[in-house]
Coordinates of N, CA and C in Angstrom, one line a residue:
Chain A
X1 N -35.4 19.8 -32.9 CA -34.6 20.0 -34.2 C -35.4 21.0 -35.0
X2 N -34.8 22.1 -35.8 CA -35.0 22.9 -36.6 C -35.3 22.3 -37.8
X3 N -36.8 22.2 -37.9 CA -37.2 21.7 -39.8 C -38.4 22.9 -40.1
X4 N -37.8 22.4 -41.7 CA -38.4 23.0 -42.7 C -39.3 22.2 -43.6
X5 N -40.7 21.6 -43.6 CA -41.2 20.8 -44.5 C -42.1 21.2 -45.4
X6 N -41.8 21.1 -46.8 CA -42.4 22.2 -48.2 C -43.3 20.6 -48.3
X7 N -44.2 21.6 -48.9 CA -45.4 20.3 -49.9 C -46.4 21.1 -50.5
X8 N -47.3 20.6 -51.5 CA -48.3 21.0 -52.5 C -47.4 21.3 -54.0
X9 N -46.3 20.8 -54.1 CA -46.4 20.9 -55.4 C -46.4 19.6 -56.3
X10 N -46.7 19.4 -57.6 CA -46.8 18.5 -58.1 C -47.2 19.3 -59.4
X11 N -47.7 18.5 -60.6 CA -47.6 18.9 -62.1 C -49.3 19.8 -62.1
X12 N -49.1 20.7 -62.9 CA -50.0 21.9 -63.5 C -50.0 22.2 -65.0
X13 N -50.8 22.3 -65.4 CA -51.1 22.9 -66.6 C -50.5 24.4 -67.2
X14 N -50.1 24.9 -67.8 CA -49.9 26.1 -68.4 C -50.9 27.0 -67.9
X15 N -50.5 28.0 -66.9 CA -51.9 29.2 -66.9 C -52.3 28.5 -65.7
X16 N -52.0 27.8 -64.8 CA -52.8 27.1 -63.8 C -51.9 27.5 -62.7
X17 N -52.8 27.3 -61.5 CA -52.5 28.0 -60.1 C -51.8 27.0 -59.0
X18 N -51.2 26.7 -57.9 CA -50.3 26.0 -57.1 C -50.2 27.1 -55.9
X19 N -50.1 26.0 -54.9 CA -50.0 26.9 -53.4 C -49.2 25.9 -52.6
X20 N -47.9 26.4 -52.7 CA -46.9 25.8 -51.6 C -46.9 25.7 -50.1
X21 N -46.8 25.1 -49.5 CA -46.6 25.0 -47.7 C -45.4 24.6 -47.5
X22 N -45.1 25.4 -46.3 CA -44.0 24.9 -45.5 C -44.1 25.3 -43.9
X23 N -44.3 23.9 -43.5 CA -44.2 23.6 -42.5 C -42.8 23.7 -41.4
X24 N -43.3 24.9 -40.2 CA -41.8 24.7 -39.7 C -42.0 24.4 -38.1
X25 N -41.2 23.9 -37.8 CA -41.0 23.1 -36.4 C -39.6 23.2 -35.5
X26 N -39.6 23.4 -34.2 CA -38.2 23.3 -33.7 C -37.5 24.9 -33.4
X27 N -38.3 25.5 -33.9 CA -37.9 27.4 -33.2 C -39.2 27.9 -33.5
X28 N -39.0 29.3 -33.1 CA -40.4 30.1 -32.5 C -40.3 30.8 -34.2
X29 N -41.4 30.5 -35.1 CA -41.9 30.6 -36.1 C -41.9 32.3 -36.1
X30 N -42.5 32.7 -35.0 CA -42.7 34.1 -35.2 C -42.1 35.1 -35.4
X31 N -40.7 34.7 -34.9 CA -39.6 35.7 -35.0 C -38.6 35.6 -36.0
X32 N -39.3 35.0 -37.0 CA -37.9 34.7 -37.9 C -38.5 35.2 -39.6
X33 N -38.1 36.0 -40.4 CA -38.2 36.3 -41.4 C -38.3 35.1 -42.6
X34 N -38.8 34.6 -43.8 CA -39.0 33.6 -44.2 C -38.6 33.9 -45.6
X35 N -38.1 32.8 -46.2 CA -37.8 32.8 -47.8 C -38.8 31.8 -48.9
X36 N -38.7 32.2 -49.8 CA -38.9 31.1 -51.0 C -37.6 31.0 -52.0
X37 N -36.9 30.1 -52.1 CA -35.9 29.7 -53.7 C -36.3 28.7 -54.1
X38 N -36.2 28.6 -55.5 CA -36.0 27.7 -56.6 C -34.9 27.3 -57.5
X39 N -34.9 26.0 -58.1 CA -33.9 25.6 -58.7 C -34.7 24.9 -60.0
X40 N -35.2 25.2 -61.1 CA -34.9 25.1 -61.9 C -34.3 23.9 -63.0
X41 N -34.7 22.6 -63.2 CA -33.8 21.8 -63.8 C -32.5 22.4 -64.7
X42 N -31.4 21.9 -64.3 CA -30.0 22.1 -64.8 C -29.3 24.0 -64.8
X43 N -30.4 24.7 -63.8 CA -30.0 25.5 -63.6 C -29.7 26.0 -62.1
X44 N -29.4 27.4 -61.8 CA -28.9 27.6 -60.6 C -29.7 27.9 -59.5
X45 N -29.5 28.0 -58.3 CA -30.4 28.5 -57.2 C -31.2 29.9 -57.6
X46 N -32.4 30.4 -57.0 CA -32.8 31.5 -57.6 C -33.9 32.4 -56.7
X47 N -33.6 33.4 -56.0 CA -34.3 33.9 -55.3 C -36.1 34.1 -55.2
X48 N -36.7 33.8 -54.8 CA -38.3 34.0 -55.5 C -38.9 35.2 -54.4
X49 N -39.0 35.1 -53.2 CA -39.7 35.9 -52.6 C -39.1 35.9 -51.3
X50 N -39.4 37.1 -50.3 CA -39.4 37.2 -48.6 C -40.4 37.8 -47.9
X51 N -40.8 37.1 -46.4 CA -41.5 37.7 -46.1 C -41.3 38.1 -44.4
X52 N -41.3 39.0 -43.8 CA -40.9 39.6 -42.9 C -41.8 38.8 -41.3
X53 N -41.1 38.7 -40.1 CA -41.9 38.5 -39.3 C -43.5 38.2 -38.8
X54 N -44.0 39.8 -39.2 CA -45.2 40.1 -38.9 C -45.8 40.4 -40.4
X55 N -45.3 40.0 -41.3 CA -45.8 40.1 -43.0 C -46.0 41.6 -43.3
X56 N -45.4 42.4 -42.8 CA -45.2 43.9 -42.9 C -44.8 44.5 -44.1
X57 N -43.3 43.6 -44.1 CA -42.4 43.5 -45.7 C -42.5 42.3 -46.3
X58 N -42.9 42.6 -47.7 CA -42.7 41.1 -48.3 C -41.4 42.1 -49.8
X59 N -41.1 41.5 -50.6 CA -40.7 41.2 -51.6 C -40.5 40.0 -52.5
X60 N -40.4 40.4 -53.9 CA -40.3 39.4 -54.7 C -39.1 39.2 -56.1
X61 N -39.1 38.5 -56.4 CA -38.3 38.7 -57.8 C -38.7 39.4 -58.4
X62 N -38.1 40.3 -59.6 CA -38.9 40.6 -60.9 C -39.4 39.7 -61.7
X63 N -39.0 38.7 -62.0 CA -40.0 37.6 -62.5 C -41.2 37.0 -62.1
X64 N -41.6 37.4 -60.6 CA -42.6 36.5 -60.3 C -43.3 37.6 -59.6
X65 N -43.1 39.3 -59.4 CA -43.6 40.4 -59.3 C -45.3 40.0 -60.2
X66 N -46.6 40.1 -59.3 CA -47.6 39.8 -60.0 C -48.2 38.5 -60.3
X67 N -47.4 37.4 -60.0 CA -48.0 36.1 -60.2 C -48.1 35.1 -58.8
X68 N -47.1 35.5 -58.0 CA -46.4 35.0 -57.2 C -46.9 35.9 -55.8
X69 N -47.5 35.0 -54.8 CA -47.5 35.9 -53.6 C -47.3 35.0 -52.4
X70 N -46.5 35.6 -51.5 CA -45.9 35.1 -50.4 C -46.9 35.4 -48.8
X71 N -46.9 34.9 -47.8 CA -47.8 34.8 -47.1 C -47.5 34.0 -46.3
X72 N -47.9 33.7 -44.7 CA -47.6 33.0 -43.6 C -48.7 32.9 -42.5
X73 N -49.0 32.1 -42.2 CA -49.8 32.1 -40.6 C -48.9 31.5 -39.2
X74 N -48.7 32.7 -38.5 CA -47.6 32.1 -37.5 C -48.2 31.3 -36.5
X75 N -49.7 31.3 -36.6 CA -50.4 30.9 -35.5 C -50.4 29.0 -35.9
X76 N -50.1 28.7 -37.2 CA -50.1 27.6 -38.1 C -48.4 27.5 -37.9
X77 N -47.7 28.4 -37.2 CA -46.1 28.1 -38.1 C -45.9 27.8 -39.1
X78 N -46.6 28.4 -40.0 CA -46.5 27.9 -41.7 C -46.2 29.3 -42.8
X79 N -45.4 28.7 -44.0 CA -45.4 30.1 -44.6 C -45.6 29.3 -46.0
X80 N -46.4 30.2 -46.8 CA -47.0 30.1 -48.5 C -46.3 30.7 -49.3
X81 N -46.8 29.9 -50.6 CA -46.7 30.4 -51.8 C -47.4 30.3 -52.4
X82 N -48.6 31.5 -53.0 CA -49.3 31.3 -54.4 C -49.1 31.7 -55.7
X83 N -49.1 30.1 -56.7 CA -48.3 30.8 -57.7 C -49.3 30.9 -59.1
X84 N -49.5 31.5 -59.2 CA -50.7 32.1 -60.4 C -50.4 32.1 -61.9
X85 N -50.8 31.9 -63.0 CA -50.5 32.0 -64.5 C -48.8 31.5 -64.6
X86 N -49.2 29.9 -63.8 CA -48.0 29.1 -64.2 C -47.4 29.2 -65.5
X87 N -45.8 29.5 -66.0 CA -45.1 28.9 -66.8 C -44.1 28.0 -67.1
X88 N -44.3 27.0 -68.3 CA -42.9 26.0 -68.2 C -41.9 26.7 -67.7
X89 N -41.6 27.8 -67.4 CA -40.2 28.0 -67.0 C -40.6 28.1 -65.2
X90 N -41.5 27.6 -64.9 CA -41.8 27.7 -63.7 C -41.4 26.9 -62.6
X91 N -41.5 25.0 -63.7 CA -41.1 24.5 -63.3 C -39.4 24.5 -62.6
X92 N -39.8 23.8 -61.4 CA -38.3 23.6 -60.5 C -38.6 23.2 -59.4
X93 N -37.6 22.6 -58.0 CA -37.5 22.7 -56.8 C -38.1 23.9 -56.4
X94 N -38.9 23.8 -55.3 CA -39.4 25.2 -54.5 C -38.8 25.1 -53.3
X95 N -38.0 25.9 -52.5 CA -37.7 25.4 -51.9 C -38.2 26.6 -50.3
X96 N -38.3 26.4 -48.9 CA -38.7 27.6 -48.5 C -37.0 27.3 -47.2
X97 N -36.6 28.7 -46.7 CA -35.6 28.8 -46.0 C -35.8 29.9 -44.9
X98 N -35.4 29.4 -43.9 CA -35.2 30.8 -42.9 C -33.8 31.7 -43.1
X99 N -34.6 33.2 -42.8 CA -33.2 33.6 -42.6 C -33.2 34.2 -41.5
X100 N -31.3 34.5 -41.0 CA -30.3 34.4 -39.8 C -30.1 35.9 -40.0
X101 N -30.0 36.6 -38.9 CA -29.5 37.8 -38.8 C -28.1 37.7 -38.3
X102 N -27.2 38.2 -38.5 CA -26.1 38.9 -37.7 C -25.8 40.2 -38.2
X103 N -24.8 40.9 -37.0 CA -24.0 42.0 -37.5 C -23.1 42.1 -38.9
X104 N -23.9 42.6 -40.4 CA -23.1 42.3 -41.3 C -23.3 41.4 -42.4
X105 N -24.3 40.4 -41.9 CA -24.8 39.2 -42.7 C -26.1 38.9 -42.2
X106 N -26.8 38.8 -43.5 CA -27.9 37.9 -43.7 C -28.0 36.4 -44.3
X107 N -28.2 35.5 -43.7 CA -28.2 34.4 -44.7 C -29.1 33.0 -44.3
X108 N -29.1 32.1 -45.0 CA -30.8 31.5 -45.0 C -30.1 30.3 -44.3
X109 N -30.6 29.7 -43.2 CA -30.3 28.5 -42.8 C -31.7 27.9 -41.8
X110 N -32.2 26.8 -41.4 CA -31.7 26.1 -42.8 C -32.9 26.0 -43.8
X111 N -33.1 25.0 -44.8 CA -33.7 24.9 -45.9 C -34.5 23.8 -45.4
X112 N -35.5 24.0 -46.1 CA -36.1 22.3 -46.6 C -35.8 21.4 -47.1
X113 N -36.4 20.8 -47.7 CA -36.0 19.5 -48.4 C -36.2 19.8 -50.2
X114 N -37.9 20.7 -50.0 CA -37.8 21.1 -51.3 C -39.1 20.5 -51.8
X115 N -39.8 21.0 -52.4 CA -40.7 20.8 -53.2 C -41.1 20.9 -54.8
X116 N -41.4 19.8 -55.8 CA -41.4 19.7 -57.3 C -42.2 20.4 -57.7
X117 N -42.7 21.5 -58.8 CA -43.5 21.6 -59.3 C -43.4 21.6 -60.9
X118 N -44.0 21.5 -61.5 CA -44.3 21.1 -63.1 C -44.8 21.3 -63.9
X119 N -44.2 22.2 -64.1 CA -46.0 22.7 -64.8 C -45.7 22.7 -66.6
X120 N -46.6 21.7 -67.0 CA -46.7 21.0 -68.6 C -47.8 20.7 -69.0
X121 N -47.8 20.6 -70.0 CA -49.8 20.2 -71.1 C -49.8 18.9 -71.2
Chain B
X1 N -30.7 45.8 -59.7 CA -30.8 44.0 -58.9 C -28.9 44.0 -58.9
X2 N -28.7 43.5 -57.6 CA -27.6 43.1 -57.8 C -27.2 41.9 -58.2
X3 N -26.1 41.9 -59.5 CA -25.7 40.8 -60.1 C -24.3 40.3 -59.5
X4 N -24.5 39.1 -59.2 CA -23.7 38.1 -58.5 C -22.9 37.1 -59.6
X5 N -21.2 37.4 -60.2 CA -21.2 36.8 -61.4 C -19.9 35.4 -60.2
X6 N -20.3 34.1 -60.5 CA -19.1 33.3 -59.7 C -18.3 33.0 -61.1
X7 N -17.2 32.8 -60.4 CA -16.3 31.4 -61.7 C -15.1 30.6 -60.9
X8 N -15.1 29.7 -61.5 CA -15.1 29.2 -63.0 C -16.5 28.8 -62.6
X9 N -17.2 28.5 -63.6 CA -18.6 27.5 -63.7 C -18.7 26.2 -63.4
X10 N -17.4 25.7 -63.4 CA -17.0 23.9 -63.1 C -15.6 24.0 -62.9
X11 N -14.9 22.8 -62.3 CA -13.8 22.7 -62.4 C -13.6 21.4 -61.8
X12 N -12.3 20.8 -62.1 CA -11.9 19.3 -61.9 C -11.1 19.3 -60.7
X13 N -10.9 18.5 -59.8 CA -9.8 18.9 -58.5 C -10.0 16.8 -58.3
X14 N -8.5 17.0 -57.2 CA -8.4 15.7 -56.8 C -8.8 15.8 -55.5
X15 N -9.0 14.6 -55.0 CA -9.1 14.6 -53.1 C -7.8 14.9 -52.8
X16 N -7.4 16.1 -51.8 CA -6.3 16.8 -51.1 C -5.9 17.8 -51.5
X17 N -6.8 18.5 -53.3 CA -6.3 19.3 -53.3 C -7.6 20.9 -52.6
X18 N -6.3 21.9 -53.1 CA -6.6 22.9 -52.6 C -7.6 23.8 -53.7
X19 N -8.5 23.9 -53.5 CA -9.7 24.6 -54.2 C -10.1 26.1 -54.2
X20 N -10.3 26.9 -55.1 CA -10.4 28.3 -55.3 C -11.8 28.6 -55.8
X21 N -12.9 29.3 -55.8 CA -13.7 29.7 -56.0 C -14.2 31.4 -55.9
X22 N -14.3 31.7 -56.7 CA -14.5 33.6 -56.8 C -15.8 34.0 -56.9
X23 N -16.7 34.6 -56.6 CA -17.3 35.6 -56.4 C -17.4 37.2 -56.8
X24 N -18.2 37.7 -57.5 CA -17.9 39.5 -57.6 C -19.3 39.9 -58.2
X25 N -19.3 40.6 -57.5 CA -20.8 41.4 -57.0 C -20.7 42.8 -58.0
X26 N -22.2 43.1 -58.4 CA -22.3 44.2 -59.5 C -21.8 45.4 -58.7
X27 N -21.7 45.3 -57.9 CA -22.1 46.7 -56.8 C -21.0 46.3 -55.2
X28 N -21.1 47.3 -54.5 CA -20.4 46.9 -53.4 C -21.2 46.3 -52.5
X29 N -21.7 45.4 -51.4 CA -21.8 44.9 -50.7 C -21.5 44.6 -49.5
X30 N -20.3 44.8 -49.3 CA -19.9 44.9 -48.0 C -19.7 43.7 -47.4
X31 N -20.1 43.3 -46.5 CA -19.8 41.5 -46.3 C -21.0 40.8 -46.4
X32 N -22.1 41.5 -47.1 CA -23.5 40.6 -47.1 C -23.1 39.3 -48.0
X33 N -22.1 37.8 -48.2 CA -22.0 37.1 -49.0 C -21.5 36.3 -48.2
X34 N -22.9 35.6 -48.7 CA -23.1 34.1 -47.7 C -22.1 32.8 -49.2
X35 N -22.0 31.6 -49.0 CA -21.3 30.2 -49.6 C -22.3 29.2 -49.1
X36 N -23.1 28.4 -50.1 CA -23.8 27.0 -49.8 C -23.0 26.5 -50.8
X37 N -23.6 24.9 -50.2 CA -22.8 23.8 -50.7 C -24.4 23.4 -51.1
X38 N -24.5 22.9 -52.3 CA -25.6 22.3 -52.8 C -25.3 20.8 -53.4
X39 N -26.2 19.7 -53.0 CA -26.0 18.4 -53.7 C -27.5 18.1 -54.0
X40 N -27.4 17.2 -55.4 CA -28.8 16.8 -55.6 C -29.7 16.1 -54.8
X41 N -30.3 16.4 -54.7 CA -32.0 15.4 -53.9 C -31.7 16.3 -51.9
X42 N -31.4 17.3 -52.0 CA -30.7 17.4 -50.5 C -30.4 19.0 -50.9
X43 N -31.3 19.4 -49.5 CA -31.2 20.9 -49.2 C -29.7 21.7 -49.3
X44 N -30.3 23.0 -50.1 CA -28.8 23.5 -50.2 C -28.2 24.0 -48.2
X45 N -27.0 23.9 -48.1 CA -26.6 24.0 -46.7 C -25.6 24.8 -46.8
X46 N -25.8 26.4 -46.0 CA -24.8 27.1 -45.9 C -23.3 26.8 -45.2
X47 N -22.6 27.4 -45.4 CA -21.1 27.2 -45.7 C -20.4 28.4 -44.8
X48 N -20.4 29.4 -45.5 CA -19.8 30.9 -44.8 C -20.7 31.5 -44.9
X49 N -20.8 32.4 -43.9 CA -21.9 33.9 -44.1 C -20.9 35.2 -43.3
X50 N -21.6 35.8 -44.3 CA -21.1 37.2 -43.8 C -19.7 37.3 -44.2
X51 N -19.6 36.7 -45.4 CA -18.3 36.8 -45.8 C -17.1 35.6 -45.5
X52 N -16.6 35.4 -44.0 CA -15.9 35.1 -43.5 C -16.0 34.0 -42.6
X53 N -17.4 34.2 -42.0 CA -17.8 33.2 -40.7 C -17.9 31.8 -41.0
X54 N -17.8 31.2 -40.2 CA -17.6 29.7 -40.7 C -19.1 29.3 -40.1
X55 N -20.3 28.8 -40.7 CA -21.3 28.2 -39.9 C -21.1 27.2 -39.1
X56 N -21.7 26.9 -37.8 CA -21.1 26.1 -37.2 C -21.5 24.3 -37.4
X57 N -20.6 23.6 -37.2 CA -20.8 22.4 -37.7 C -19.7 22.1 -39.3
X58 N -19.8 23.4 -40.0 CA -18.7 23.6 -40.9 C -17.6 22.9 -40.8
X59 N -16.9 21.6 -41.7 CA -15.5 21.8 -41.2 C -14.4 23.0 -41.7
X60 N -13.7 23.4 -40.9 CA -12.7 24.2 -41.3 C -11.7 24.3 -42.5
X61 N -11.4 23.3 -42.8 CA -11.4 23.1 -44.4 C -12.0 24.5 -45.2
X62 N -13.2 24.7 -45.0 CA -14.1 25.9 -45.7 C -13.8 27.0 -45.4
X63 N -13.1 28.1 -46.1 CA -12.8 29.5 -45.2 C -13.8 30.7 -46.7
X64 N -13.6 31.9 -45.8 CA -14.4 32.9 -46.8 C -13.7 34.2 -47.0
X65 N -13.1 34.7 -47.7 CA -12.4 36.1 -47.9 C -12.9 37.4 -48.6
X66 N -13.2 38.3 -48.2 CA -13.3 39.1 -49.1 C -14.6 40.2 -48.7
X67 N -14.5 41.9 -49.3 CA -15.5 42.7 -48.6 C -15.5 43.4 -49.8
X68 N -16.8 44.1 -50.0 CA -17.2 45.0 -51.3 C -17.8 44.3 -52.2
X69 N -17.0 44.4 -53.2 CA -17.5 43.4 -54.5 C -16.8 42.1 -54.7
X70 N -15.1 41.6 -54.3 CA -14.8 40.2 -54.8 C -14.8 39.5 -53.1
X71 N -15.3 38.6 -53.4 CA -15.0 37.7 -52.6 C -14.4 35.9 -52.8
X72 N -13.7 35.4 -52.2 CA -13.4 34.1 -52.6 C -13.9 33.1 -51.5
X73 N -13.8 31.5 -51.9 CA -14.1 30.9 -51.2 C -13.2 29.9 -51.4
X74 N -12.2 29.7 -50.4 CA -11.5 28.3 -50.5 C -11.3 27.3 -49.5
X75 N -11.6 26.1 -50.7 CA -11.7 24.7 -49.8 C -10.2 24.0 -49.9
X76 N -9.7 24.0 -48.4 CA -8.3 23.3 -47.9 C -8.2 21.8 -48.1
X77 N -7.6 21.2 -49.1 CA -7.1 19.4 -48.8 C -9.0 18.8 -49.3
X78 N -9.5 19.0 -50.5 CA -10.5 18.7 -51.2 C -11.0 17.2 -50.4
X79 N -12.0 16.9 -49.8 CA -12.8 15.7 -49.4 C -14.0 15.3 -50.3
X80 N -13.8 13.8 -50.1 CA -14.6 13.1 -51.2 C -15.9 14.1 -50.9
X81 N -16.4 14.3 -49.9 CA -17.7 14.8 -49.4 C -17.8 15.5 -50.3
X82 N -16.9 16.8 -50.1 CA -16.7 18.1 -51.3 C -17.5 18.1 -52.6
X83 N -17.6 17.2 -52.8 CA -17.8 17.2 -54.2 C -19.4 17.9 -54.4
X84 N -19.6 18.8 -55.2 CA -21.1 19.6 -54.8 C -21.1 20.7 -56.0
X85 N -22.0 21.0 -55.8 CA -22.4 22.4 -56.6 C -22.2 23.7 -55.4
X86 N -21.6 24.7 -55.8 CA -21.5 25.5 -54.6 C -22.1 27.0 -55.3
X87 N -22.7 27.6 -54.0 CA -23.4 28.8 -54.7 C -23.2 30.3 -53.8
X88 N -22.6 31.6 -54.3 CA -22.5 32.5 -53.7 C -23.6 33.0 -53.8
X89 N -24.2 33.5 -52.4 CA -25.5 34.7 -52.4 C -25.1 36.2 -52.4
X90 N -25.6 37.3 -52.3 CA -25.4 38.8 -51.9 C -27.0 38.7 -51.2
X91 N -26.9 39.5 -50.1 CA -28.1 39.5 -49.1 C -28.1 41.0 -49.1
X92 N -27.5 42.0 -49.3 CA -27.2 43.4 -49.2 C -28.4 44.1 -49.8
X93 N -29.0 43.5 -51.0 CA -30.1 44.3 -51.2 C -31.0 43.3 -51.8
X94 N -32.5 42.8 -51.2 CA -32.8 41.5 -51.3 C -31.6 40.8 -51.5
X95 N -32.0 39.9 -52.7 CA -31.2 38.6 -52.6 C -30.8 37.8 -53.9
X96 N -30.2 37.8 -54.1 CA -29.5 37.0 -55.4 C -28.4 36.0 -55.5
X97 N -28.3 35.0 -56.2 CA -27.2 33.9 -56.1 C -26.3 33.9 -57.4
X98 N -24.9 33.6 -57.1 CA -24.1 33.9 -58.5 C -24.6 32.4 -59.5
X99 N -23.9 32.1 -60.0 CA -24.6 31.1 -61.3 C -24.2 29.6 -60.4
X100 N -23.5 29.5 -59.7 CA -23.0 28.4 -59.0 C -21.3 27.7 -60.1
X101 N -21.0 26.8 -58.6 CA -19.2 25.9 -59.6 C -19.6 25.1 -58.9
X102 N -20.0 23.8 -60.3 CA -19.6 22.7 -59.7 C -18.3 22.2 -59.8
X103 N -17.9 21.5 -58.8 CA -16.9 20.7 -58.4 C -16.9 19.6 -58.3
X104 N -16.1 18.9 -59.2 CA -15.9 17.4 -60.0 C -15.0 16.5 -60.0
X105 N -14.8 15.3 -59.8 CA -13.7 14.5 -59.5 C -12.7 14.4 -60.8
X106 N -11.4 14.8 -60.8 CA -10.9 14.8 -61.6 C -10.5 13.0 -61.8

């Protein structure tokens, strides 16, 4: 079976650091390009970061351009997130997703479960 | 960045009926527009990709129309299941999601 299992987040301080894992299991880790999204309480899904097979290409949101860095060990099947000079608006669901290639379409299947993070004084 | 605007933002439907949801992209796109179905406490789970495709396991009920900037997504004969937050992505250049519609028991 194809999983996705996020963990390390939990509550932080303003200005404080967090490092996400996601553990994946059930396909060959190596060949598959990797995501971060968040959700935000009462708000919408939200792109955060990608990072490419061999970590060649990464990208990120403009929002998290400089705080936020994406990263993976395929040798671990695992892919990161470090998130640096936390803000309350940081808090949300973290969530990490694979993405699917076809002719035409890219799109993220499947997801984790999701991970809390919190970040308050 | 491309901006992904969906609507309505909410809307009320009964079980059987027939559901409309829209999509339109700042920019053209082409068929990079994927449809998740999102529920609380539970991974969001794709729907259509590539515009049109139906993921599999999908029931058919779920269909996806549309290339460039508008795309729609409609759900056939509304199931209690249904009921969800639903979110269009654009994949065409990174990645963005429209604001999401939830869908509510009338």
């Amino acid at each position: 079976e194809v999983q996705l299992v996020e963990s390390g987040g939990g509550l932080v301080q303003p200005g404080g650091s967090l490092r996400l894992s996601c553990a994946a299991s059930g396909f060959s880790f190596t060949s598959y390009e990797m995501n971060w999204v968040r959700q935000a309480p009462g708000k919408g899904l939200e792109w955060v970061s990608y990072i490419s097979s061999t970590t060649n290409t990464i990208y990120y949101a403009d929002s998290m351009k400089g705080r936020f860095t994406i990263s993976r060990d395929n040798a671990k099947n695992s892919l990161y997130l470090q998130m640096n000079s936390l803000r309350a608006e940081d808090t949300a669901i973290y969530y990490c997703a694979r993405l699917r290639l076809t002719r035409g379409g890219r799109w993220f299947d499947p997801w984790g479960q999701g991970t809390l993070v919190i970040v308050s004084s | 960045d491309i901006q992904m605007t969906q609507s309505p933002s909410s809307l009320s439907a009964s079980v059987g009926d027939n559901v409309t949801i829209t999509c339109r992209a700042s920019q053209s796109i082409s068929t990079y527009l994927n449809w998740y179905q999102y529920k609380a406490g539970k991974a969001p789970k794709v729907l259509i990709y590539a515009a049109s495709s139906l993921q599999s396991g999908v029931p058919s009920r779920f269909s996806g129309s549309g290339s460039g900037t508008d795309f729609t997504l409609t759900i056939s004969s509304l199931q209690p299941e249904d009921f969800a937050t639903y979110y269009c992505q654009q994949s065409f250049r990174t990645f963005s999601f429209g604001g999401g519609t939830k869908v509510e028991i009338k």
